[in-house]
PDB file of C-alpha atoms in Angstrom:
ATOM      1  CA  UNK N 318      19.991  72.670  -3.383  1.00 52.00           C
ATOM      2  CA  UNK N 319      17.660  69.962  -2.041  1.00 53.00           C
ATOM      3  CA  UNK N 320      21.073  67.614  -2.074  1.00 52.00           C
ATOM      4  CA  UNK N 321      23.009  70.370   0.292  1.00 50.00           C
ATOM      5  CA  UNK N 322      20.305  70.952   2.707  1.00 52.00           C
ATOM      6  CA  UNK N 323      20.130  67.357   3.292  1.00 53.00           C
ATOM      7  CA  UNK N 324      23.571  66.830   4.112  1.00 57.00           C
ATOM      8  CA  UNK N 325      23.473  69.378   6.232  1.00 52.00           C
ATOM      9  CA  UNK N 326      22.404  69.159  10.219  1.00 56.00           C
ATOM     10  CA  UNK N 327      18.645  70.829   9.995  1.00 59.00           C
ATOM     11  CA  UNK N 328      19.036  73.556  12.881  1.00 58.00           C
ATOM     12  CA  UNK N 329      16.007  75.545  11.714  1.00 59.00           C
ATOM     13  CA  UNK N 330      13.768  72.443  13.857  1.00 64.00           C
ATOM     14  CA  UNK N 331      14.272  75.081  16.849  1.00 70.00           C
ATOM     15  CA  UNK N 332      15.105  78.547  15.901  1.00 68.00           C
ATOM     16  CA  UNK N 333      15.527  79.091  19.578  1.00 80.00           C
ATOM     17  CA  UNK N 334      18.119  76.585  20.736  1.00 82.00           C
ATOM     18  CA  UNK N 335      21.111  78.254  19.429  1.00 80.00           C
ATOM     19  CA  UNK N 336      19.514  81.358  21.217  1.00 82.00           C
ATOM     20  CA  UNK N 337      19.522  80.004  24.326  1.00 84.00           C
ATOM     21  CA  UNK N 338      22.699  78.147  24.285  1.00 84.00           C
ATOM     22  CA  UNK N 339      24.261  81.112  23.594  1.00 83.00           C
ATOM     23  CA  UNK N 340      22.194  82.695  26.369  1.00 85.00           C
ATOM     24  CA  UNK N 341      23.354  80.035  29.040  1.00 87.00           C
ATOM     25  CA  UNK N 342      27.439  80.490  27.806  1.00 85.00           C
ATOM     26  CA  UNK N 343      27.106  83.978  27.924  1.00 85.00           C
ATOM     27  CA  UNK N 344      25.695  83.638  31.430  1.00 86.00           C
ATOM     28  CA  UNK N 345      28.148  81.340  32.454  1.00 86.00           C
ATOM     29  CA  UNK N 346      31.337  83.596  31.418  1.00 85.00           C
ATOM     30  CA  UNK N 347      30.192  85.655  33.571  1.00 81.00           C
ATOM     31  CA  UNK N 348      30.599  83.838  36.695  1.00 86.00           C
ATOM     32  CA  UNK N 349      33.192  83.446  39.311  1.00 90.00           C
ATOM     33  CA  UNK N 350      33.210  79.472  38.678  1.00 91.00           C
ATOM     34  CA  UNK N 351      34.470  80.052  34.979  1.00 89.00           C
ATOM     35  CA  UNK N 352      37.309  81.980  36.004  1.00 89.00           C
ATOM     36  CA  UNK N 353      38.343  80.079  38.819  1.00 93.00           C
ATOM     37  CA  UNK N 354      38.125  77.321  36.024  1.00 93.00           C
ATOM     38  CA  UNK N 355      40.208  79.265  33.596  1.00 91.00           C
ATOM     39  CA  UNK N 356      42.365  80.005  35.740  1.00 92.00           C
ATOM     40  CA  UNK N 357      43.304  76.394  37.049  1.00 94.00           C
ATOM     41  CA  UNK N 358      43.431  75.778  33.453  1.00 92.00           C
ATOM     42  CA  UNK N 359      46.011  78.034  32.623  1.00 90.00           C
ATOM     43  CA  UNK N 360      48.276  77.457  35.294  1.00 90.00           C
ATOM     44  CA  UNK N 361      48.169  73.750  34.908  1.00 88.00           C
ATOM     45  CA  UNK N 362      49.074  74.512  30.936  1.00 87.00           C
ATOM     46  CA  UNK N 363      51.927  76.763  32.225  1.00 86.00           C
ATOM     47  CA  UNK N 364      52.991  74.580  34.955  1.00 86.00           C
ATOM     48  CA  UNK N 365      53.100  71.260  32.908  1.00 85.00           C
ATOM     49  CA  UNK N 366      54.968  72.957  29.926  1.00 85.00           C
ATOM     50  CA  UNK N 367      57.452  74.758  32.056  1.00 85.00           C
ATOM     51  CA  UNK N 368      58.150  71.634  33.851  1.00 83.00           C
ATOM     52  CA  UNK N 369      57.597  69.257  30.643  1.00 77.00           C
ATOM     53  CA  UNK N 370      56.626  66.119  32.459  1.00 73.00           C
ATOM     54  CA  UNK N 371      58.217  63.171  30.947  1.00 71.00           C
ATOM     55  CA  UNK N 372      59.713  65.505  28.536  1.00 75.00           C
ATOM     56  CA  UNK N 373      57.033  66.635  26.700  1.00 77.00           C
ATOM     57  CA  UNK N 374      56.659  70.274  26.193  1.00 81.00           C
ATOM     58  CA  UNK N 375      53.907  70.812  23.143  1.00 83.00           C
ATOM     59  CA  UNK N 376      54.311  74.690  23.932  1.00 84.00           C
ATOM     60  CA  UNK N 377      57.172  76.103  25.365  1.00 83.00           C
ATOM     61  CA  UNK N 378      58.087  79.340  26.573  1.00 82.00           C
ATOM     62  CA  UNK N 379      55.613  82.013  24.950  1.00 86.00           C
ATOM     63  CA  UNK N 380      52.952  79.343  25.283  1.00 88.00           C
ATOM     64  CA  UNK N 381      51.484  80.258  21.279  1.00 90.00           C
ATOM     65  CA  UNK N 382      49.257  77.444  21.449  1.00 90.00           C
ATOM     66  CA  UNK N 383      47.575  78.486  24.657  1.00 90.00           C
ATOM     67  CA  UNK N 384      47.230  81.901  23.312  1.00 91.00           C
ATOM     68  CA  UNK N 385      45.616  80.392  19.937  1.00 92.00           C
ATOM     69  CA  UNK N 386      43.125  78.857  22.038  1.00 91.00           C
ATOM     70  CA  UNK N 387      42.620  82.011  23.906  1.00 91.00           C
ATOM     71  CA  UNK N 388      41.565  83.887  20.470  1.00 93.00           C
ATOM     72  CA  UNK N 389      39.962  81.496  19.495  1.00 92.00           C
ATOM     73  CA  UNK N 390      37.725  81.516  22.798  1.00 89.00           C
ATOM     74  CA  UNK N 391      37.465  85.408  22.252  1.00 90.00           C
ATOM     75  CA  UNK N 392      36.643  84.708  18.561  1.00 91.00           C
ATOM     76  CA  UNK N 393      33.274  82.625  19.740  1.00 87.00           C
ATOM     77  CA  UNK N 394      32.725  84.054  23.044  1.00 88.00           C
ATOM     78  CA  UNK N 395      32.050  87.635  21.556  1.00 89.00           C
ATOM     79  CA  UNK N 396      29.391  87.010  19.173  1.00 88.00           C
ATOM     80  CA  UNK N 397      27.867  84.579  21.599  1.00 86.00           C
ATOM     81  CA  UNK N 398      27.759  86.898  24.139  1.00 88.00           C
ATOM     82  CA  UNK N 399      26.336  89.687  21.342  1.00 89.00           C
ATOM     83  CA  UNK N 400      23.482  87.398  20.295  1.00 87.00           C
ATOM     84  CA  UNK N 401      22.516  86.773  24.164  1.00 88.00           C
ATOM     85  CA  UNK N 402      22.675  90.683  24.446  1.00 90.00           C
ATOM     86  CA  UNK N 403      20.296  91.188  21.838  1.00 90.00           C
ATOM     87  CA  UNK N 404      17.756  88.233  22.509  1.00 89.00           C
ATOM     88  CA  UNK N 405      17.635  90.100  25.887  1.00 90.00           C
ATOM     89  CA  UNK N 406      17.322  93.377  24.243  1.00 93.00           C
ATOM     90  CA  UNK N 407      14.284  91.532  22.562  1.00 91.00           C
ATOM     91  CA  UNK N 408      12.886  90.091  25.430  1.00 92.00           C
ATOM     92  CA  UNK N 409      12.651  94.134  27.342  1.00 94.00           C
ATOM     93  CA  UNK N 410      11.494  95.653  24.860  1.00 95.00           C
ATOM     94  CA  UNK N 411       8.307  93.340  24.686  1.00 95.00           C
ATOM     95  CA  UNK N 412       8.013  93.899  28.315  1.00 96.00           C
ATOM     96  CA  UNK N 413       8.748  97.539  28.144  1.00 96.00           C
ATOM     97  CA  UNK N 414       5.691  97.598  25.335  1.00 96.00           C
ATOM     98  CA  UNK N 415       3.583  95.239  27.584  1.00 96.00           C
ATOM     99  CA  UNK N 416       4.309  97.524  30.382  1.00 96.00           C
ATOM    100  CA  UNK N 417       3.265 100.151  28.250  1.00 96.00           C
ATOM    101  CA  UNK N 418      -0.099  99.229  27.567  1.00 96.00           C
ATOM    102  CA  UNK N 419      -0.857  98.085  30.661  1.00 97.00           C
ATOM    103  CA  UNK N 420       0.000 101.805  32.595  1.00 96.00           C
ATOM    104  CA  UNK N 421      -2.083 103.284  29.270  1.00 96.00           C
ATOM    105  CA  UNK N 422      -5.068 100.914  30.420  1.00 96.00           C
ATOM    106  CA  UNK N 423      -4.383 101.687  34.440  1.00 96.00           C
ATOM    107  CA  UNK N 424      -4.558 105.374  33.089  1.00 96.00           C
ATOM    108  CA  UNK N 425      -8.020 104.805  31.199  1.00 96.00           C
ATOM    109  CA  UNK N 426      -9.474 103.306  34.253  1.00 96.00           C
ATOM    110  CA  UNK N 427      -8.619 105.633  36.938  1.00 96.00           C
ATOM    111  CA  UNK N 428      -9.565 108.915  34.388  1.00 96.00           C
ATOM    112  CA  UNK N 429     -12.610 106.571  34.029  1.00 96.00           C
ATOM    113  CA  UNK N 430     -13.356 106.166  37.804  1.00 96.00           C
ATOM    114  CA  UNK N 431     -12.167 109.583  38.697  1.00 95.00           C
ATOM    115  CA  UNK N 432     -15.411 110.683  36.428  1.00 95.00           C
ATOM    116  CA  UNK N 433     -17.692 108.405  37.923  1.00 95.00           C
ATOM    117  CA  UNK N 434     -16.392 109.729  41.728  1.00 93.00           C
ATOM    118  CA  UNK N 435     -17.276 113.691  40.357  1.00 92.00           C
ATOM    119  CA  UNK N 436     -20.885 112.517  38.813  1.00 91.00           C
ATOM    120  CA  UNK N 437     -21.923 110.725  42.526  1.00 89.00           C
ATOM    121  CA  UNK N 438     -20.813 113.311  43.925  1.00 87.00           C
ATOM    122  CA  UNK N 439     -22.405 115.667  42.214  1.00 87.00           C
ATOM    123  CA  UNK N 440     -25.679 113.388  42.746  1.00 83.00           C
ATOM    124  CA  UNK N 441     -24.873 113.410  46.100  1.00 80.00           C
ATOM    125  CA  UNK N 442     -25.318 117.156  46.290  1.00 79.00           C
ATOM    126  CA  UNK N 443     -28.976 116.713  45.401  1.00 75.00           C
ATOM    127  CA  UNK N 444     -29.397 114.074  47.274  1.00 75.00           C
ATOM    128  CA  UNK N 445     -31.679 114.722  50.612  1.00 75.00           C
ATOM    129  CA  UNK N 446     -29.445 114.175  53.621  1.00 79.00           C
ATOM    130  CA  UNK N 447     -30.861 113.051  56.954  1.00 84.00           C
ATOM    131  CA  UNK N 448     -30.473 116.376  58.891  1.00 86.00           C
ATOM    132  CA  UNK N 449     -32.839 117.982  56.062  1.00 84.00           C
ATOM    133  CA  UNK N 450     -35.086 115.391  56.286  1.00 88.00           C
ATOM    134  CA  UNK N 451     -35.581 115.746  59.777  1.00 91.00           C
ATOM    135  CA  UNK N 452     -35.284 119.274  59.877  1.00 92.00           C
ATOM    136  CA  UNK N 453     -38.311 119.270  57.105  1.00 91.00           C
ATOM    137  CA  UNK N 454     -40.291 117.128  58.917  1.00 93.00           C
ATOM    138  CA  UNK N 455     -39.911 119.358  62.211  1.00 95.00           C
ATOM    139  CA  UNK N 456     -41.403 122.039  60.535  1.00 95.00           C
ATOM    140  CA  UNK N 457     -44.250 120.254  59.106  1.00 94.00           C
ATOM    141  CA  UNK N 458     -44.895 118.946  62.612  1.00 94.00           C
ATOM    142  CA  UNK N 459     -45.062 122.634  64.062  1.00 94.00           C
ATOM    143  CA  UNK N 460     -47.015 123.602  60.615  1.00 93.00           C
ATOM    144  CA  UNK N 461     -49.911 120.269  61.564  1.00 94.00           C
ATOM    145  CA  UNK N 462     -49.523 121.824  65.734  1.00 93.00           C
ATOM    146  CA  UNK N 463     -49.935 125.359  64.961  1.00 92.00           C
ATOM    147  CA  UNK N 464     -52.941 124.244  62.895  1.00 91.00           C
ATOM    148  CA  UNK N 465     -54.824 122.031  65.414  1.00 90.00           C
ATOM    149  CA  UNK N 466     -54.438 124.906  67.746  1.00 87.00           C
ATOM    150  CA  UNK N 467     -55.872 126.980  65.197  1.00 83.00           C
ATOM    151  CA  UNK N 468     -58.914 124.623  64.945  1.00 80.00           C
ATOM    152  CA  UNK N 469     -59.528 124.526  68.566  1.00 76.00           C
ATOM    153  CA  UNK N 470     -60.074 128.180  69.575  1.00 71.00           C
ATOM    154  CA  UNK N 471     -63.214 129.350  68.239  1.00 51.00           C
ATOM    155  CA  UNK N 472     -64.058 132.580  67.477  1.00 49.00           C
ATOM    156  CA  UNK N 473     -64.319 134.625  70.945  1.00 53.00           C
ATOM    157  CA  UNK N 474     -61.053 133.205  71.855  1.00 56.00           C
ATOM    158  CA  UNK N 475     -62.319 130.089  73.586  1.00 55.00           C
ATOM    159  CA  UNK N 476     -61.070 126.485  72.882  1.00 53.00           C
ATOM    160  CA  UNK N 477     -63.588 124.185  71.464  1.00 53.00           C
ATOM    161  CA  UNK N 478     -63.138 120.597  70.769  1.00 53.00           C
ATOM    162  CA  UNK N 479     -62.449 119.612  67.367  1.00 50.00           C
ATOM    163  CA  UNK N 480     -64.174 116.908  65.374  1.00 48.00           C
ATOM    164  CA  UNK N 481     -60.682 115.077  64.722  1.00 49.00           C
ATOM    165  CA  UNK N 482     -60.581 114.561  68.896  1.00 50.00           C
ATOM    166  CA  UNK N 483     -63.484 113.593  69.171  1.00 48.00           C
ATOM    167  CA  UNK N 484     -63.187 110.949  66.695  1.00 46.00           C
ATOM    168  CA  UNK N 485     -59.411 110.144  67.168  1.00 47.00           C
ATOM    169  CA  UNK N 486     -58.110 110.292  70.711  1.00 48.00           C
ATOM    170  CA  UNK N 487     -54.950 109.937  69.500  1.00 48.00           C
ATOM    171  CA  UNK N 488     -54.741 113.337  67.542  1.00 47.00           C
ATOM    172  CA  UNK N 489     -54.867 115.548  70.832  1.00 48.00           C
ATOM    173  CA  UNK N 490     -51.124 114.036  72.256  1.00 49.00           C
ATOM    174  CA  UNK N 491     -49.361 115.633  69.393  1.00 48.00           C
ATOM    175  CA  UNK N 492     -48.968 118.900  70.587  1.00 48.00           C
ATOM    176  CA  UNK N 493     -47.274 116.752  73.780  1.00 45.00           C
ATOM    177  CA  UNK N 494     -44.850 114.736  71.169  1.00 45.00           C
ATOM    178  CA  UNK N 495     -43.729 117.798  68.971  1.00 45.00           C
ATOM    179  CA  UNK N 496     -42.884 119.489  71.885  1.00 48.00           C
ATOM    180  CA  UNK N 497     -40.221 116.850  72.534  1.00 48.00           C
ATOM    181  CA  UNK N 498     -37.443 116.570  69.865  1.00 49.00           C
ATOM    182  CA  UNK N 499     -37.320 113.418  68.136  1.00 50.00           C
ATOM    183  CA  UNK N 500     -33.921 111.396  68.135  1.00 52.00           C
ATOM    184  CA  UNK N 501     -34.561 108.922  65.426  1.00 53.00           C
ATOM    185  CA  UNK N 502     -36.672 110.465  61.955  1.00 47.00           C
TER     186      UNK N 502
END
């Protein structure tokens, strides 16, 4: 055993290369260049042995020689062309399961973000908006006015000063400010 696998050529170095050799012939048979090739072959062959330059004719008339090289063209060019098919067939389905897993993970995430979007906005819902705020804030206003006012009339009716004007100025020009609405609260 060890004395045959010497003597033979080691082609296991690169279990590829025969791959893609036959990858690059099978690509190349299908081209326009390789039949405008074959076909310059052939009808040089024809030509030549029809003619028989300097009276050689290797393969007359039904040109068996041509047609041996033919099969034995087919006889390569098939399984060549088989294992290119299938190292292709290879090479989709590992992007076809790549593909895969990367729509199952594009899936996870948007299911994932399409919860977080429903809990904010369920937050959001009891979240205090700025209309409420200032619409709260309005009424505590009137609630503060319609108590000063309260304060200042005395008993019989009449207005007396409170003790929160006479300490703080500044107190009496609220009822002047509620009155007005306020644009920015």
């Amino acid at each position: 055993m060890e004395l045959k696998s010497r003597l033979l050529p080691n082609l296991a170095g690169d279990p590829d290369l025969f791959g893609r050799f036959a990858e690059r012939f099978a690509r190349y048979m299908g081209t326009a260049n390789f039949l405008l090739y074959m076909t310059v072959f052939v009808v040089i062959w024809i030509a030549l042995n029809v003619i028989g330059l300097f009276g050689l004719k290797w393969d007359p008339y039904p040109f068996i020689l041509l047609n041996l090289f033919f099969s034995t063209q087919a006889s390569y060019a098939a399984p060549l062309i088989l294992l290119a098919q299938n190292r292709q067939d290879d090479r989709d389905r590992v992007q076809i399961e790549q593909d895969r897993s990367r729509n199952e993970r594009n899936l996870a995430d948007t299911e994932y973000l399409t919860r977080e979007v429903a809990a904010l906005r369920i937050t959001l819902r009891e979240v205090a908006t700025r209309d409420f705020v200032r619409s709260e804030l309005r009424t505590l206003l009137e609630d503060l006015i319609a108590m000063q006012d309260g304060e200042q009339q005395d008993e019989g009716g009449a207005p007396k000063e409170s003790r929160d004007s006479q300490r703080n100025p500044s107190t009496s020009s609220i009822k002047t400010t509620a009155t007005r609405r306020p644009t920015n609260l």
